[in-house]
GROMACS .gro file of C-alpha atoms in nm:
model
  350
    1UNK     CA    1   0.000   0.000   0.000
    2UNK     CA    2   0.276   0.245   0.091
    3UNK     CA    3   0.444   0.196  -0.246
    4UNK     CA    4   0.114   0.250  -0.423
    5UNK     CA    5   0.050   0.570  -0.231
    6UNK     CA    6   0.384   0.710  -0.341
    7UNK     CA    7   0.279   0.663  -0.702
    8UNK     CA    8  -0.027   0.880  -0.648
    9UNK     CA    9   0.177   1.193  -0.579
   10UNK     CA   10   0.093   1.439  -0.854
   11UNK     CA   11   0.365   1.585  -1.070
   12UNK     CA   12   0.311   1.909  -0.880
   13UNK     CA   13   0.568   1.745  -0.651
   14UNK     CA   14   0.797   1.664  -0.939
   15UNK     CA   15   1.104   1.663  -0.716
   16UNK     CA   16   1.010   1.309  -0.618
   17UNK     CA   17   1.089   1.159  -0.959
   18UNK     CA   18   1.329   0.872  -0.916
   19UNK     CA   19   1.518   0.705  -1.199
   20UNK     CA   20   1.743   0.848  -1.470
   21UNK     CA   21   1.664   0.873  -1.838
   22UNK     CA   22   1.915   0.700  -2.057
   23UNK     CA   23   1.762   0.709  -2.402
   24UNK     CA   24   1.941   0.885  -2.682
   25UNK     CA   25   1.785   1.209  -2.801
   26UNK     CA   26   1.837   1.120  -3.165
   27UNK     CA   27   1.577   0.952  -3.380
   28UNK     CA   28   1.296   0.929  -3.127
   29UNK     CA   29   1.052   1.089  -3.371
   30UNK     CA   30   1.182   0.914  -3.680
   31UNK     CA   31   0.892   0.704  -3.802
   32UNK     CA   32   0.921   0.398  -4.021
   33UNK     CA   33   0.637   0.345  -4.269
   34UNK     CA   34   0.347   0.164  -4.105
   35UNK     CA   35   0.489   0.201  -3.754
   36UNK     CA   36   0.390   0.421  -3.462
   37UNK     CA   37   0.596   0.723  -3.353
   38UNK     CA   38   0.724   0.683  -2.997
   39UNK     CA   39   0.666   0.985  -2.774
   40UNK     CA   40   0.856   0.978  -2.444
   41UNK     CA   41   0.678   1.125  -2.143
   42UNK     CA   42   0.846   1.222  -1.816
   43UNK     CA   43   0.613   1.083  -1.551
   44UNK     CA   44   0.576   0.872  -1.240
   45UNK     CA   45   0.248   0.736  -1.381
   46UNK     CA   46   0.038   0.918  -1.124
   47UNK     CA   47  -0.338   0.974  -1.116
   48UNK     CA   48  -0.297   1.320  -1.272
   49UNK     CA   49  -0.180   1.130  -1.584
   50UNK     CA   50  -0.540   1.011  -1.632
   51UNK     CA   51  -0.578   1.195  -1.962
   52UNK     CA   52  -0.272   1.017  -2.100
   53UNK     CA   53  -0.380   0.679  -1.962
   54UNK     CA   54  -0.719   0.709  -2.127
   55UNK     CA   55  -0.586   0.841  -2.458
   56UNK     CA   56  -0.370   0.530  -2.463
   57UNK     CA   57  -0.627   0.272  -2.345
   58UNK     CA   58  -0.909   0.410  -2.557
   59UNK     CA   59  -0.695   0.403  -2.870
   60UNK     CA   60  -0.670   0.776  -2.936
   61UNK     CA   61  -0.289   0.775  -2.945
   62UNK     CA   62  -0.276   0.473  -3.174
   63UNK     CA   63  -0.524   0.633  -3.410
   64UNK     CA   64  -0.298   0.940  -3.414
   65UNK     CA   65   0.003   0.721  -3.502
   66UNK     CA   66   0.160   0.753  -3.157
   67UNK     CA   67   0.296   0.511  -2.899
   68UNK     CA   68   0.369   0.658  -2.554
   69UNK     CA   69   0.668   0.555  -2.347
   70UNK     CA   70   0.706   0.660  -1.983
   71UNK     CA   71   1.045   0.771  -1.854
   72UNK     CA   72   1.140   0.838  -1.492
   73UNK     CA   73   1.384   1.113  -1.405
   74UNK     CA   74   1.615   1.191  -1.116
   75UNK     CA   75   1.463   1.525  -1.010
   76UNK     CA   76   1.264   1.830  -1.126
   77UNK     CA   77   1.556   2.009  -1.300
   78UNK     CA   78   1.618   1.687  -1.492
   79UNK     CA   79   1.272   1.724  -1.647
   80UNK     CA   80   1.347   2.060  -1.807
   81UNK     CA   81   1.696   1.951  -1.910
   82UNK     CA   82   1.562   1.633  -2.072
   83UNK     CA   83   1.297   1.830  -2.258
   84UNK     CA   84   1.554   2.085  -2.374
   85UNK     CA   85   1.802   1.824  -2.497
   86UNK     CA   86   1.546   1.601  -2.669
   87UNK     CA   87   1.563   1.309  -2.426
   88UNK     CA   88   1.193   1.368  -2.361
   89UNK     CA   89   0.917   1.497  -2.583
   90UNK     CA   90   0.650   1.564  -2.317
   91UNK     CA   91   0.633   1.606  -1.940
   92UNK     CA   92   0.417   1.747  -1.667
   93UNK     CA   93   0.580   2.016  -1.454
   94UNK     CA   94   0.446   2.203  -1.154
   95UNK     CA   95   0.422   2.575  -1.230
   96UNK     CA   96   0.683   2.646  -0.964
   97UNK     CA   97   0.963   2.906  -0.990
   98UNK     CA   98   1.187   2.671  -1.190
   99UNK     CA   99   0.948   2.667  -1.487
  100UNK     CA  100   0.970   3.045  -1.516
  101UNK     CA  101   1.348   3.034  -1.476
  102UNK     CA  102   1.362   2.813  -1.784
  103UNK     CA  103   1.266   3.114  -1.995
  104UNK     CA  104   1.564   3.302  -1.856
  105UNK     CA  105   1.788   3.006  -1.944
  106UNK     CA  106   1.661   3.010  -2.303
  107UNK     CA  107   1.559   2.644  -2.283
  108UNK     CA  108   1.292   2.700  -2.549
  109UNK     CA  109   1.030   2.485  -2.377
  110UNK     CA  110   0.658   2.555  -2.377
  111UNK     CA  111   0.364   2.493  -2.150
  112UNK     CA  112   0.098   2.380  -2.397
  113UNK     CA  113  -0.187   2.262  -2.175
  114UNK     CA  114  -0.319   2.142  -1.843
  115UNK     CA  115  -0.173   1.837  -1.668
  116UNK     CA  116  -0.348   1.909  -1.338
  117UNK     CA  117  -0.564   2.199  -1.227
  118UNK     CA  118  -0.828   2.313  -0.981
  119UNK     CA  119  -1.164   2.470  -1.047
  120UNK     CA  120  -1.449   2.571  -0.817
  121UNK     CA  121  -1.537   2.269  -0.606
  122UNK     CA  122  -1.288   2.037  -0.776
  123UNK     CA  123  -0.945   1.991  -0.619
  124UNK     CA  124  -0.718   1.705  -0.514
  125UNK     CA  125  -0.508   1.947  -0.305
  126UNK     CA  126  -0.672   2.044   0.023
  127UNK     CA  127  -0.612   2.215   0.355
  128UNK     CA  128  -0.659   1.975   0.646
  129UNK     CA  129  -0.635   2.053   1.017
  130UNK     CA  130  -0.595   1.851   1.333
  131UNK     CA  131  -0.927   1.792   1.506
  132UNK     CA  132  -0.862   2.032   1.793
  133UNK     CA  133  -0.846   2.329   1.553
  134UNK     CA  134  -1.159   2.247   1.351
  135UNK     CA  135  -1.438   2.500   1.409
  136UNK     CA  136  -1.785   2.566   1.272
  137UNK     CA  137  -1.654   2.791   0.991
  138UNK     CA  138  -1.332   2.835   0.796
  139UNK     CA  139  -1.282   3.182   0.944
  140UNK     CA  140  -1.298   3.043   1.297
  141UNK     CA  141  -1.076   2.748   1.204
  142UNK     CA  142  -0.805   2.975   1.063
  143UNK     CA  143  -0.820   3.199   1.371
  144UNK     CA  144  -0.777   2.892   1.595
  145UNK     CA  145  -0.473   2.798   1.385
  146UNK     CA  146  -0.305   3.139   1.403
  147UNK     CA  147   0.060   3.102   1.498
  148UNK     CA  148   0.055   2.726   1.445
  149UNK     CA  149   0.250   2.511   1.199
  150UNK     CA  150   0.105   2.454   0.853
  151UNK     CA  151   0.293   2.200   0.641
  152UNK     CA  152   0.345   2.239   0.266
  153UNK     CA  153   0.529   1.997   0.041
  154UNK     CA  154   0.799   2.256  -0.030
  155UNK     CA  155   0.840   2.630   0.009
  156UNK     CA  156   0.904   2.635  -0.366
  157UNK     CA  157   0.574   2.458  -0.430
  158UNK     CA  158   0.270   2.619  -0.590
  159UNK     CA  159   0.094   2.509  -0.271
  160UNK     CA  160   0.235   2.821  -0.102
  161UNK     CA  161   0.059   3.038  -0.359
  162UNK     CA  162  -0.267   2.847  -0.309
  163UNK     CA  163  -0.246   2.884   0.068
  164UNK     CA  164  -0.162   3.255   0.046
  165UNK     CA  165  -0.461   3.306  -0.183
  166UNK     CA  166  -0.694   3.146   0.072
  167UNK     CA  167  -0.552   3.331   0.371
  168UNK     CA  168  -0.576   3.673   0.208
  169UNK     CA  169  -0.945   3.614   0.138
  170UNK     CA  170  -0.993   3.567   0.511
  171UNK     CA  171  -0.796   3.872   0.621
  172UNK     CA  172  -0.480   3.682   0.709
  173UNK     CA  173  -0.139   3.614   0.554
  174UNK     CA  174   0.137   3.356   0.552
  175UNK     CA  175   0.311   3.561   0.823
  176UNK     CA  176   0.032   3.470   1.066
  177UNK     CA  177   0.148   3.107   1.061
  178UNK     CA  178   0.462   2.897   1.077
  179UNK     CA  179   0.489   2.751   0.727
  180UNK     CA  180   0.700   2.434   0.741
  181UNK     CA  181   0.820   2.223   0.445
  182UNK     CA  182   0.728   1.857   0.492
  183UNK     CA  183   0.717   1.616   0.198
  184UNK     CA  184   0.365   1.503   0.118
  185UNK     CA  185   0.417   1.133   0.209
  186UNK     CA  186   0.556   1.242   0.549
  187UNK     CA  187   0.277   1.481   0.645
  188UNK     CA  188   0.048   1.230   0.814
  189UNK     CA  189   0.331   1.119   1.043
  190UNK     CA  190   0.418   1.483   1.115
  191UNK     CA  191   0.057   1.563   1.202
  192UNK     CA  192   0.031   1.255   1.421
  193UNK     CA  193   0.360   1.334   1.596
  194UNK     CA  194   0.296   1.706   1.652
  195UNK     CA  195   0.542   1.848   1.397
  196UNK     CA  196   0.250   2.009   1.215
  197UNK     CA  197  -0.094   2.133   1.316
  198UNK     CA  198  -0.236   2.154   0.965
  199UNK     CA  199  -0.121   2.072   0.614
  200UNK     CA  200  -0.183   2.142   0.249
  201UNK     CA  201  -0.230   1.781   0.148
  202UNK     CA  202  -0.237   1.595  -0.181
  203UNK     CA  203  -0.449   1.292  -0.251
  204UNK     CA  204  -0.441   1.012  -0.148
  205UNK     CA  205  -0.276   1.134   0.174
  206UNK     CA  206  -0.567   1.367   0.247
  207UNK     CA  207  -0.820   1.082   0.231
  208UNK     CA  208  -0.588   0.855   0.426
  209UNK     CA  209  -0.556   1.118   0.702
  210UNK     CA  210  -0.932   1.176   0.716
  211UNK     CA  211  -1.010   0.804   0.739
  212UNK     CA  212  -0.748   0.755   1.011
  213UNK     CA  213  -0.907   1.034   1.216
  214UNK     CA  214  -0.584   1.236   1.219
  215UNK     CA  215  -0.722   1.544   1.040
  216UNK     CA  216  -1.046   1.707   0.938
  217UNK     CA  217  -1.113   1.891   0.611
  218UNK     CA  218  -1.089   2.270   0.623
  219UNK     CA  219  -1.084   2.393   0.260
  220UNK     CA  220  -1.054   2.263  -0.095
  221UNK     CA  221  -0.844   2.575  -0.174
  222UNK     CA  222  -1.063   2.669  -0.470
  223UNK     CA  223  -1.219   2.975  -0.308
  224UNK     CA  224  -1.201   3.259  -0.560
  225UNK     CA  225  -1.082   3.029  -0.839
  226UNK     CA  226  -1.216   3.137  -1.179
  227UNK     CA  227  -1.487   2.923  -1.338
  228UNK     CA  228  -1.244   2.785  -1.597
  229UNK     CA  229  -0.998   2.694  -1.323
  230UNK     CA  230  -0.626   2.745  -1.267
  231UNK     CA  231  -0.347   2.518  -1.388
  232UNK     CA  232  -0.120   2.376  -1.117
  233UNK     CA  233   0.083   2.140  -1.335
  234UNK     CA  234   0.146   2.230  -1.695
  235UNK     CA  235   0.174   1.991  -1.988
  236UNK     CA  236   0.512   2.081  -2.140
  237UNK     CA  237   0.663   2.015  -2.482
  238UNK     CA  238   1.036   1.989  -2.542
  239UNK     CA  239   1.227   2.190  -2.799
  240UNK     CA  240   1.257   1.912  -3.057
  241UNK     CA  241   0.895   1.806  -3.016
  242UNK     CA  242   0.787   2.163  -3.087
  243UNK     CA  243   0.975   2.135  -3.417
  244UNK     CA  244   0.779   1.821  -3.512
  245UNK     CA  245   0.457   2.014  -3.538
  246UNK     CA  246   0.241   1.741  -3.692
  247UNK     CA  247   0.323   1.483  -3.424
  248UNK     CA  248   0.301   1.740  -3.144
  249UNK     CA  249  -0.044   1.842  -3.268
  250UNK     CA  250  -0.157   1.481  -3.303
  251UNK     CA  251  -0.048   1.418  -2.944
  252UNK     CA  252  -0.245   1.714  -2.811
  253UNK     CA  253  -0.560   1.617  -2.999
  254UNK     CA  254  -0.545   1.259  -2.868
  255UNK     CA  255  -0.462   1.381  -2.517
  256UNK     CA  256  -0.758   1.620  -2.523
  257UNK     CA  257  -0.983   1.327  -2.615
  258UNK     CA  258  -0.848   1.135  -2.315
  259UNK     CA  259  -0.907   1.433  -2.086
  260UNK     CA  260  -1.263   1.464  -2.212
  261UNK     CA  261  -1.324   1.095  -2.144
  262UNK     CA  262  -1.194   1.159  -1.789
  263UNK     CA  263  -1.436   1.449  -1.739
  264UNK     CA  264  -1.725   1.247  -1.883
  265UNK     CA  265  -1.657   0.970  -1.632
  266UNK     CA  266  -1.553   1.149  -1.314
  267UNK     CA  267  -1.801   1.434  -1.324
  268UNK     CA  268  -2.088   1.298  -1.532
  269UNK     CA  269  -2.075   0.923  -1.466
  270UNK     CA  270  -2.018   0.800  -1.823
  271UNK     CA  271  -1.820   0.472  -1.815
  272UNK     CA  272  -1.699   0.575  -1.470
  273UNK     CA  273  -1.602   0.232  -1.339
  274UNK     CA  274  -1.410   0.146  -1.655
  275UNK     CA  275  -1.221   0.475  -1.636
  276UNK     CA  276  -1.140   0.428  -1.266
  277UNK     CA  277  -1.012   0.079  -1.342
  278UNK     CA  278  -0.775   0.217  -1.605
  279UNK     CA  279  -0.645   0.483  -1.364
  280UNK     CA  280  -0.601   0.224  -1.087
  281UNK     CA  281  -0.418  -0.018  -1.318
  282UNK     CA  282  -0.179   0.239  -1.465
  283UNK     CA  283  -0.103   0.415  -1.135
  284UNK     CA  284  -0.075   0.076  -0.958
  285UNK     CA  285  -0.317   0.180  -0.685
  286UNK     CA  286  -0.609  -0.011  -0.532
  287UNK     CA  287  -0.935   0.062  -0.710
  288UNK     CA  288  -1.099   0.109  -0.368
  289UNK     CA  289  -0.861   0.398  -0.295
  290UNK     CA  290  -0.912   0.557  -0.637
  291UNK     CA  291  -1.288   0.550  -0.576
  292UNK     CA  292  -1.251   0.739  -0.246
  293UNK     CA  293  -1.000   1.008  -0.339
  294UNK     CA  294  -1.106   1.351  -0.460
  295UNK     CA  295  -1.034   1.384  -0.833
  296UNK     CA  296  -0.811   1.654  -0.972
  297UNK     CA  297  -0.944   1.881  -1.243
  298UNK     CA  298  -0.830   1.841  -1.602
  299UNK     CA  299  -0.952   2.108  -1.841
  300UNK     CA  300  -1.133   1.952  -2.141
  301UNK     CA  301  -1.040   2.262  -2.344
  302UNK     CA  302  -0.677   2.273  -2.222
  303UNK     CA  303  -0.687   2.649  -2.174
  304UNK     CA  304  -0.393   2.857  -2.052
  305UNK     CA  305  -0.437   3.193  -1.879
  306UNK     CA  306  -0.139   3.425  -1.933
  307UNK     CA  307  -0.268   3.674  -1.674
  308UNK     CA  308  -0.286   3.402  -1.409
  309UNK     CA  309   0.070   3.288  -1.488
  310UNK     CA  310   0.192   3.646  -1.466
  311UNK     CA  311   0.024   3.684  -1.127
  312UNK     CA  312   0.184   3.357  -1.017
  313UNK     CA  313   0.538   3.460  -1.113
  314UNK     CA  314   0.496   3.801  -0.945
  315UNK     CA  315   0.403   3.616  -0.625
  316UNK     CA  316   0.724   3.411  -0.651
  317UNK     CA  317   0.930   3.727  -0.700
  318UNK     CA  318   0.765   3.884  -0.395
  319UNK     CA  319   0.842   3.571  -0.193
  320UNK     CA  320   1.205   3.577  -0.308
  321UNK     CA  321   1.188   3.237  -0.479
  322UNK     CA  322   1.220   3.388  -0.829
  323UNK     CA  323   1.469   3.662  -0.911
  324UNK     CA  324   1.269   3.843  -1.177
  325UNK     CA  325   0.963   3.810  -1.393
  326UNK     CA  326   0.982   3.683  -1.750
  327UNK     CA  327   0.779   3.730  -2.065
  328UNK     CA  328   0.498   3.475  -2.012
  329UNK     CA  329   0.432   3.467  -2.387
  330UNK     CA  330   0.771   3.295  -2.423
  331UNK     CA  331   0.660   3.026  -2.179
  332UNK     CA  332   0.322   2.921  -2.320
  333UNK     CA  333   0.195   2.804  -2.656
  334UNK     CA  334  -0.184   2.763  -2.662
  335UNK     CA  335  -0.195   2.701  -3.037
  336UNK     CA  336  -0.191   2.320  -3.007
  337UNK     CA  337  -0.491   2.318  -2.773
  338UNK     CA  338  -0.679   2.566  -2.988
  339UNK     CA  339  -0.622   2.355  -3.300
  340UNK     CA  340  -0.735   2.039  -3.117
  341UNK     CA  341  -1.042   2.215  -2.984
  342UNK     CA  342  -1.129   2.335  -3.334
  343UNK     CA  343  -1.098   1.981  -3.470
  344UNK     CA  344  -1.294   1.814  -3.190
  345UNK     CA  345  -1.542   2.092  -3.126
  346UNK     CA  346  -1.622   2.254  -2.792
  347UNK     CA  347  -1.654   2.010  -2.503
  348UNK     CA  348  -2.010   1.913  -2.418
  349UNK     CA  349  -2.087   1.705  -2.113
  350UNK     CA  350  -2.276   1.382  -2.192
   0.00000   0.00000   0.00000
């Protein structure tokens, strides 16, 4: 079970990636007649990969002439380096300071879509508190927590931005608390042992903590989130993949179909059990756990909001985790998603 839980950590905690990539950068997109083009994806095969799992299992990639191959990497910087050098074509990367720094390093990478997001009422990242701090309202709960320790996966994580957003809406700030970095898999132990009083928790650790009676839910952290949502983990294309426009576009179109199948199932019940079985199989997690955890959002239109990303990087600069802002237009490329959306038509729930 413990090993399975590790695999559920979303790529928003990309620093947990484990094994090195050893494939040569050359020839990965060279396609022999009648054969599929292999597209290498940097991933731990986590639940936030559901759109990719479904595009694969439902045959969308094959129809597009693509075979996906998962590659594990040593750490988060290795993701951007592998994308820049052509050792990977695609990866998910948390929109943390390092993604913006890539623009400054002229890595020529692009965020092209949504690998994990939140939208009103839909979030797999949540604020949980120990029982003694839970009150009848969020305002009262936060006041009871004032001065206490709130764990986040990392102080470089987008979780800090999410928490700050929530606190400001309730007349408080990060300075009113002791923000402590504790890796997501270690947070339940820290809460049980007294090293933290609350935590910004990822699934499945949030559900595990609730069921064990260690914490109670406080917020889904979507308060004030725009209707179309906010991207937490971006789908990124590497430099060489961007140059293979036809294959890169085919990948996005197939991926968007997988994401739409995910939305159909998780939020509208269409083929839900079949979809959950695919996610459980590919992420190597018990189906019973997948059924209990709160799903992450995946945008069926794969939209990117430049204003939101600009706000995000300004927050990082203010926090001192990013030296300066960059031109966001050099970071994103929404053209692939727009072309896929035009081909498939606007998403309509079943």
